[in-house]
Short mmCIF file of C-alpha atoms in Angstrom, two decimals:
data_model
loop_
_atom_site.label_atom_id
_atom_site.label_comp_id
_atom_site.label_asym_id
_atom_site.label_seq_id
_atom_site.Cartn_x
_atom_site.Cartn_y
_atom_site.Cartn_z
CA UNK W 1 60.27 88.19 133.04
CA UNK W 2 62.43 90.63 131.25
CA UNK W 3 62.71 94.32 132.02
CA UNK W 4 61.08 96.74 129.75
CA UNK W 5 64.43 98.16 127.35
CA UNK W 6 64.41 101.14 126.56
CA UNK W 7 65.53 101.01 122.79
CA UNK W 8 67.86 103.28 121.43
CA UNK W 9 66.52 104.54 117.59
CA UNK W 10 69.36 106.96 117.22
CA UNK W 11 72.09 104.00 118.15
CA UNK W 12 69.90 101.64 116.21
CA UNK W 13 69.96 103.84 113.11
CA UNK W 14 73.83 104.79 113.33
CA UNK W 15 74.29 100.50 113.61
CA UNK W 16 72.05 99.99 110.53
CA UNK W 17 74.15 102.27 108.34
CA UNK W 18 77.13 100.94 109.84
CA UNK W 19 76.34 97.30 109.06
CA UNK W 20 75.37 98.05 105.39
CA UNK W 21 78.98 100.41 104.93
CA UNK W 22 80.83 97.13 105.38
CA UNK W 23 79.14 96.53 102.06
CA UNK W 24 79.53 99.34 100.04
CA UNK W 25 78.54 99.44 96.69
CA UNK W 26 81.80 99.70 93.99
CA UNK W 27 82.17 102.80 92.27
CA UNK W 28 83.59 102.98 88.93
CA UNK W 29 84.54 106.99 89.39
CA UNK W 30 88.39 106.06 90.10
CA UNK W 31 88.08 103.30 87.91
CA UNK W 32 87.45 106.08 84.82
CA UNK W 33 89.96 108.37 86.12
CA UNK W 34 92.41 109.47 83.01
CA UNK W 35 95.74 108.96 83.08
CA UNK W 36 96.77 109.71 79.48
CA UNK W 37 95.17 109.96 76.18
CA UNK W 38 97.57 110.50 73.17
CA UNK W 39 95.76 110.80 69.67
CA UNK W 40 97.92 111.37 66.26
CA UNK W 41 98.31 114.22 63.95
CA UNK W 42 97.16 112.41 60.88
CA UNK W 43 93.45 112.68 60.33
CA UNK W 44 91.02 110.85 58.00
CA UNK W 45 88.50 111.78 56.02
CA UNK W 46 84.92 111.51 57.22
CA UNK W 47 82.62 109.07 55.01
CA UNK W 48 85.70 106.69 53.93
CA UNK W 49 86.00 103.25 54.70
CA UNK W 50 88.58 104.11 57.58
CA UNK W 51 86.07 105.98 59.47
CA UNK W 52 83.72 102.75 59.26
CA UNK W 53 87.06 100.67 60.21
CA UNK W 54 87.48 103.15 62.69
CA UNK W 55 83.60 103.02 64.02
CA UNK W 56 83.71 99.38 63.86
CA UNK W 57 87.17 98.78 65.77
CA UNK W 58 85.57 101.02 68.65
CA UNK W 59 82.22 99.26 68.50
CA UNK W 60 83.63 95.86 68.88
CA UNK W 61 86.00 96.79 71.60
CA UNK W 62 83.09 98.01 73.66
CA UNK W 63 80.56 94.75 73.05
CA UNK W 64 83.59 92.44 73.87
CA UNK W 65 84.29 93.84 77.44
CA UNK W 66 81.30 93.00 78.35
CA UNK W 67 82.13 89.16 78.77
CA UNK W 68 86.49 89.35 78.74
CA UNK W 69 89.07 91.69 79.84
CA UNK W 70 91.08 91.73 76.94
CA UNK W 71 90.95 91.46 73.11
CA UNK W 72 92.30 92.87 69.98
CA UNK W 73 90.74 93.46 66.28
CA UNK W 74 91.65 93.69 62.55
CA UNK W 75 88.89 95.39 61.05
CA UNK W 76 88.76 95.54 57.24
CA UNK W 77 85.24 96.14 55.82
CA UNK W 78 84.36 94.86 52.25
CA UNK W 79 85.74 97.70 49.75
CA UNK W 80 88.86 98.83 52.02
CA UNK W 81 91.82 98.81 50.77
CA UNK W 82 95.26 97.70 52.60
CA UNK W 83 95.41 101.72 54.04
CA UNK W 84 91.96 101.52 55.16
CA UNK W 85 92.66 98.46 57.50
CA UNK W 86 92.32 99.45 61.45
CA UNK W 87 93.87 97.62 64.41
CA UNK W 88 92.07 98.03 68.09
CA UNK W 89 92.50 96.64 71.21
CA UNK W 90 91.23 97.31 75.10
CA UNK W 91 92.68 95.65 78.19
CA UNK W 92 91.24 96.24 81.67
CA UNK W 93 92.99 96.07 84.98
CA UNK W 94 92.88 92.27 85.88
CA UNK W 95 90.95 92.50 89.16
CA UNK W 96 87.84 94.04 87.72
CA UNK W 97 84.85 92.14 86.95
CA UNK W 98 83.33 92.07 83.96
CA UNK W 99 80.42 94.64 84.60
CA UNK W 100 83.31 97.08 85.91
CA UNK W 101 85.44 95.90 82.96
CA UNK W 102 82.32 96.48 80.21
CA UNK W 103 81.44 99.73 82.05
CA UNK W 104 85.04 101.33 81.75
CA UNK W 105 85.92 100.64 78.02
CA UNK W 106 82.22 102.03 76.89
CA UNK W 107 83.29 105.15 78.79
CA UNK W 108 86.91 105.01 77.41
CA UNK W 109 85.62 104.60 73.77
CA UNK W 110 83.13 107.38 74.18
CA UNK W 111 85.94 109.73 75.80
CA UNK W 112 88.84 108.91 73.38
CA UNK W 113 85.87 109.68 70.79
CA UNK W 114 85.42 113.45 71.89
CA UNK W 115 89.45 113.86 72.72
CA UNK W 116 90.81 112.46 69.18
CA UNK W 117 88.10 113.66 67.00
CA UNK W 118 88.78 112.06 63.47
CA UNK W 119 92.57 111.55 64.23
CA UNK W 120 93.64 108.26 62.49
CA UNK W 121 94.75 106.52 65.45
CA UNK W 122 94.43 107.25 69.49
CA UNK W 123 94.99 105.59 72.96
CA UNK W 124 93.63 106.01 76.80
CA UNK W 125 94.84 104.97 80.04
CA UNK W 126 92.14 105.18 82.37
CA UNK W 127 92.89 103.52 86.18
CA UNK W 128 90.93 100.49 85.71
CA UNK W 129 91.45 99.71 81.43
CA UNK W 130 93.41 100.67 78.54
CA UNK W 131 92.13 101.10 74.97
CA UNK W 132 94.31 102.02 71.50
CA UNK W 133 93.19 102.12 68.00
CA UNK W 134 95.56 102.84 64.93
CA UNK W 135 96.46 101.94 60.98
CA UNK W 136 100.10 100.72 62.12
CA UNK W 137 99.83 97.03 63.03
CA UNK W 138 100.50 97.16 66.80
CA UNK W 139 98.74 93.87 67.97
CA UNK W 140 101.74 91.50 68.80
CA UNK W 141 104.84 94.06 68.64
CA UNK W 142 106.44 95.15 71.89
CA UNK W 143 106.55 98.45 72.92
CA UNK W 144 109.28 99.74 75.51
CA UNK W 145 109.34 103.29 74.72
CA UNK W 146 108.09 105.52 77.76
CA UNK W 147 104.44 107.10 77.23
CA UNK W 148 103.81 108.39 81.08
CA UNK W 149 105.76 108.46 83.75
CA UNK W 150 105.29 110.47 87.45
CA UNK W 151 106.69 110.34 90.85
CA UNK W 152 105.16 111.10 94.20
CA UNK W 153 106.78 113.62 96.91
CA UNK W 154 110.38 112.06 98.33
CA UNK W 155 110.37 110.02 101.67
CA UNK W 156 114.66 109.52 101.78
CA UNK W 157 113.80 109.77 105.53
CA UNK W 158 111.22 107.07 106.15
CA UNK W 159 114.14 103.91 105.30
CA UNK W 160 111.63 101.62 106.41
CA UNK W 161 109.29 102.14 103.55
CA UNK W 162 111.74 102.66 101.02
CA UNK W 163 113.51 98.94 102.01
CA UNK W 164 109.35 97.54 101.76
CA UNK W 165 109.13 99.24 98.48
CA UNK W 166 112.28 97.46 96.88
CA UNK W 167 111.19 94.65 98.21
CA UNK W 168 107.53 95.18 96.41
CA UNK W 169 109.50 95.74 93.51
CA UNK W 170 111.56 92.85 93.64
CA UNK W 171 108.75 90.38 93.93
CA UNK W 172 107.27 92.14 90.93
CA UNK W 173 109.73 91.88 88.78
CA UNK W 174 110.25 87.85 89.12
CA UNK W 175 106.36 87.44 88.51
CA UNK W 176 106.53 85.85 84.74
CA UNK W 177 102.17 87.51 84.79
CA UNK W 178 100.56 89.26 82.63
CA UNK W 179 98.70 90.64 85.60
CA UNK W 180 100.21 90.66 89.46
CA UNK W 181 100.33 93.01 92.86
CA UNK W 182 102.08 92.55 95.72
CA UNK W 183 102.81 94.56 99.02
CA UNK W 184 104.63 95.37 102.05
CA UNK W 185 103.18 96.61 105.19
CA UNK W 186 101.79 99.86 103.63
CA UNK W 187 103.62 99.73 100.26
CA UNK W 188 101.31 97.77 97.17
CA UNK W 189 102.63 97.40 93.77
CA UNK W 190 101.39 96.51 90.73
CA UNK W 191 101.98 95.47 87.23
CA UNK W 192 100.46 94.62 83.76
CA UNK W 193 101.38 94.06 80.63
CA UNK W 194 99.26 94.02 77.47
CA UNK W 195 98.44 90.81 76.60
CA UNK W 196 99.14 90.72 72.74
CA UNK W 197 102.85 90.00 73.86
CA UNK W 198 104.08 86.55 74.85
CA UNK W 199 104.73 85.44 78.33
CA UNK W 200 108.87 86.37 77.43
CA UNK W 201 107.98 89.83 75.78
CA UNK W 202 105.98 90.69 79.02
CA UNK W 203 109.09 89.86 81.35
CA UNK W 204 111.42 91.40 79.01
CA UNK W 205 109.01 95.08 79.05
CA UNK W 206 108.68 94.80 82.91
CA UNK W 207 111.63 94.57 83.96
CA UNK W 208 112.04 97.99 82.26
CA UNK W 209 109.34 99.63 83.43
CA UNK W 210 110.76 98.29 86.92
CA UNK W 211 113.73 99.40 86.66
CA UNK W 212 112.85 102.97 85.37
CA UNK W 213 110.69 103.80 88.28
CA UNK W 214 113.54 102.66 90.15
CA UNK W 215 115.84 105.29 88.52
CA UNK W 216 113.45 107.86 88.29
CA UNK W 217 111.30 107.98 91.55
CA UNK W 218 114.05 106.00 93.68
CA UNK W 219 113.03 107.91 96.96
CA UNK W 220 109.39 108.73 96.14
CA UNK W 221 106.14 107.40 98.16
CA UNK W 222 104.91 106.37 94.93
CA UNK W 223 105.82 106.19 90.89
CA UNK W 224 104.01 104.82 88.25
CA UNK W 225 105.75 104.22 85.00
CA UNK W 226 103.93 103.35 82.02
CA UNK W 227 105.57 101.61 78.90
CA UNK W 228 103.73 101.13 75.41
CA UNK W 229 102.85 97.70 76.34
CA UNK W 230 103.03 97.60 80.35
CA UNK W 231 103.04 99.75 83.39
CA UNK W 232 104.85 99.39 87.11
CA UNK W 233 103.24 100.68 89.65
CA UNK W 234 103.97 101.25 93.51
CA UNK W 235 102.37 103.42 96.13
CA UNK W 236 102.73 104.44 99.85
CA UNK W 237 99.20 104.15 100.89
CA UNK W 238 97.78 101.78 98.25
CA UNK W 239 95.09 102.38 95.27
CA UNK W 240 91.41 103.70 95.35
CA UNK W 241 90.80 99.87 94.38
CA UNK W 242 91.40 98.38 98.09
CA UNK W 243 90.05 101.68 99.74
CA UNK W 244 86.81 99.86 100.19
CA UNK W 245 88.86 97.18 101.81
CA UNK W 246 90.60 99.24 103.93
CA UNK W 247 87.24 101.14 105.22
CA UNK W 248 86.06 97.78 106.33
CA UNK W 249 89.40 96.55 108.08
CA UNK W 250 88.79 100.04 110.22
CA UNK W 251 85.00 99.50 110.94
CA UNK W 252 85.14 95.47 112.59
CA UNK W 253 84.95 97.22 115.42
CA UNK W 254 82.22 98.80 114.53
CA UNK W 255 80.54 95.47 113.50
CA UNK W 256 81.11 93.92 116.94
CA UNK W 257 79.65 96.42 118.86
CA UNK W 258 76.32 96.65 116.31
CA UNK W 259 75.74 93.05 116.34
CA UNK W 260 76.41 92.96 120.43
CA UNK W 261 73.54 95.95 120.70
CA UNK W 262 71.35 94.24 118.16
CA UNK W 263 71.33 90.86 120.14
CA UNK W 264 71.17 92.27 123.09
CA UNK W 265 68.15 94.59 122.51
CA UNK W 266 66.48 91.33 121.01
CA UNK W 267 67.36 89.21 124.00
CA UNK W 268 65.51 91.76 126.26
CA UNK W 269 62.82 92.54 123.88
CA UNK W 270 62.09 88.58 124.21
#
């Protein structure tokens, strides 16, 4: 016969939410976070065909995210004329899902919406997608030119994680991916490239972006540099993305010492 436990319903309770943390449900609040918007001076008239170009090029970038992660448009509805035409595209980070992916370009669309009012062309970076509408045929044409750029405090002491983050950097550069992170210890990088450009086109407007956050945030714990058509990315302590990740590496512990409390209040409960 087993002794009468005494059960513990604080220690139980404080397992329960433990156990369920190590599955925490994603949130799509740094996913949305803005990290540029740029909308152009020109402006169209409301009740043309561009504004139904316009309508339609936003429409159909939001109903396609919900089953890819990128695609582009050439809208053109019967009675434009060669002015009236409208070019779209969205892109999301390529380690979302598709619900994440769906759920970011809706809010993207919606935002760039109330930002650009009836400008004739716009684009938004958000952390987890990218979306750009304009009259200039974009789709296909590389883009070097540098739209955001910004470097994190300077580490030039800490020569350990400055030789990891050149190393990050290096692998990055050789990846020949639309899509790719790598890391070091504590360092992660990351890079993307819009994927209207050819395999060659995407090396070729990497290695820029590489090599400008090299010159410009050389000593920095982290730098993002983003091009027209691709971004470099590198950071000290990671990205909101893997914090989830993280929080479970730190609670195993945690885990062990539930499931051991859990069995052995059932064993003497037996």
């Amino acid at each position: 016969m087993h002794a009468k436990f005494d059960q513990s319903p604080t220690l139980f309770s404080i397992c329960f939410v433990m156990l369920l943390s190590l599955f925490p449900n994603p949130s799509n609040s740094s996913l949305q976070s803005l990290t540029y918007v740029g909308c152009s001076q020109q402006r169209y008239i409301p009740g043309t065909p561009y504004e139904s170009n316009v309508n339609s090029v936003l429409a159909s970038l939001v109903n396609s995210a919900t089953f890819t992660n990128f695609n582009n448009f050439k809208i053109s509805i019967p009675g434009s004329t060669q002015n009236d035409i409208v070019y779209g595209l969205f892109q999301c980070r390529g380690d979302l899902t598709n619900s994440d992916c769906h759920q970011c370009v809706a809010n993207a669309v919606s935002r760039l919406g109330s930002l650009c009012g009836r400008a004739s062309g716009g684009a938004l970076q958000y952390e987890g997608c990218f979306i750009k509408y304009d009259s200039s045929p974009f789709l296909g044409v590389e883009d070097k030119s540098v739209v955001y750029s910004k470097c994190g405090p300077s580490i030039a002491g800490e020569s350990d994680v400055l030789t990891r983050k050149d190393a990050v950097l290096a692998y990055l550069t050789g990846a020949g991916q639309y899509f790719r992170v790598g890391g070091s210890g504590e360092v992660q990088g990351m890079t993307q490239c819009v994927q209207d450009l050819t395999t060659g086109e995407c090396q070729d407007c990497l290695s820029e972006a590489i090599q400008r956050l090299k010159n410009e945030c050389g000593d920095s714990a982290w730098g993002d540099m983003y091009l027209g058509k691709c971004y470099a990315r590198y950071s000290e302590r990671g990205y909101a993305s893997r914090g989830g990740e993280k929080l479970c590496r730190r609670r195993y512990w945690w885990f062990t010492v539930c499931i051991f409390y859990l069995l052995f209040d059932f064993y003497m409960l037996s």
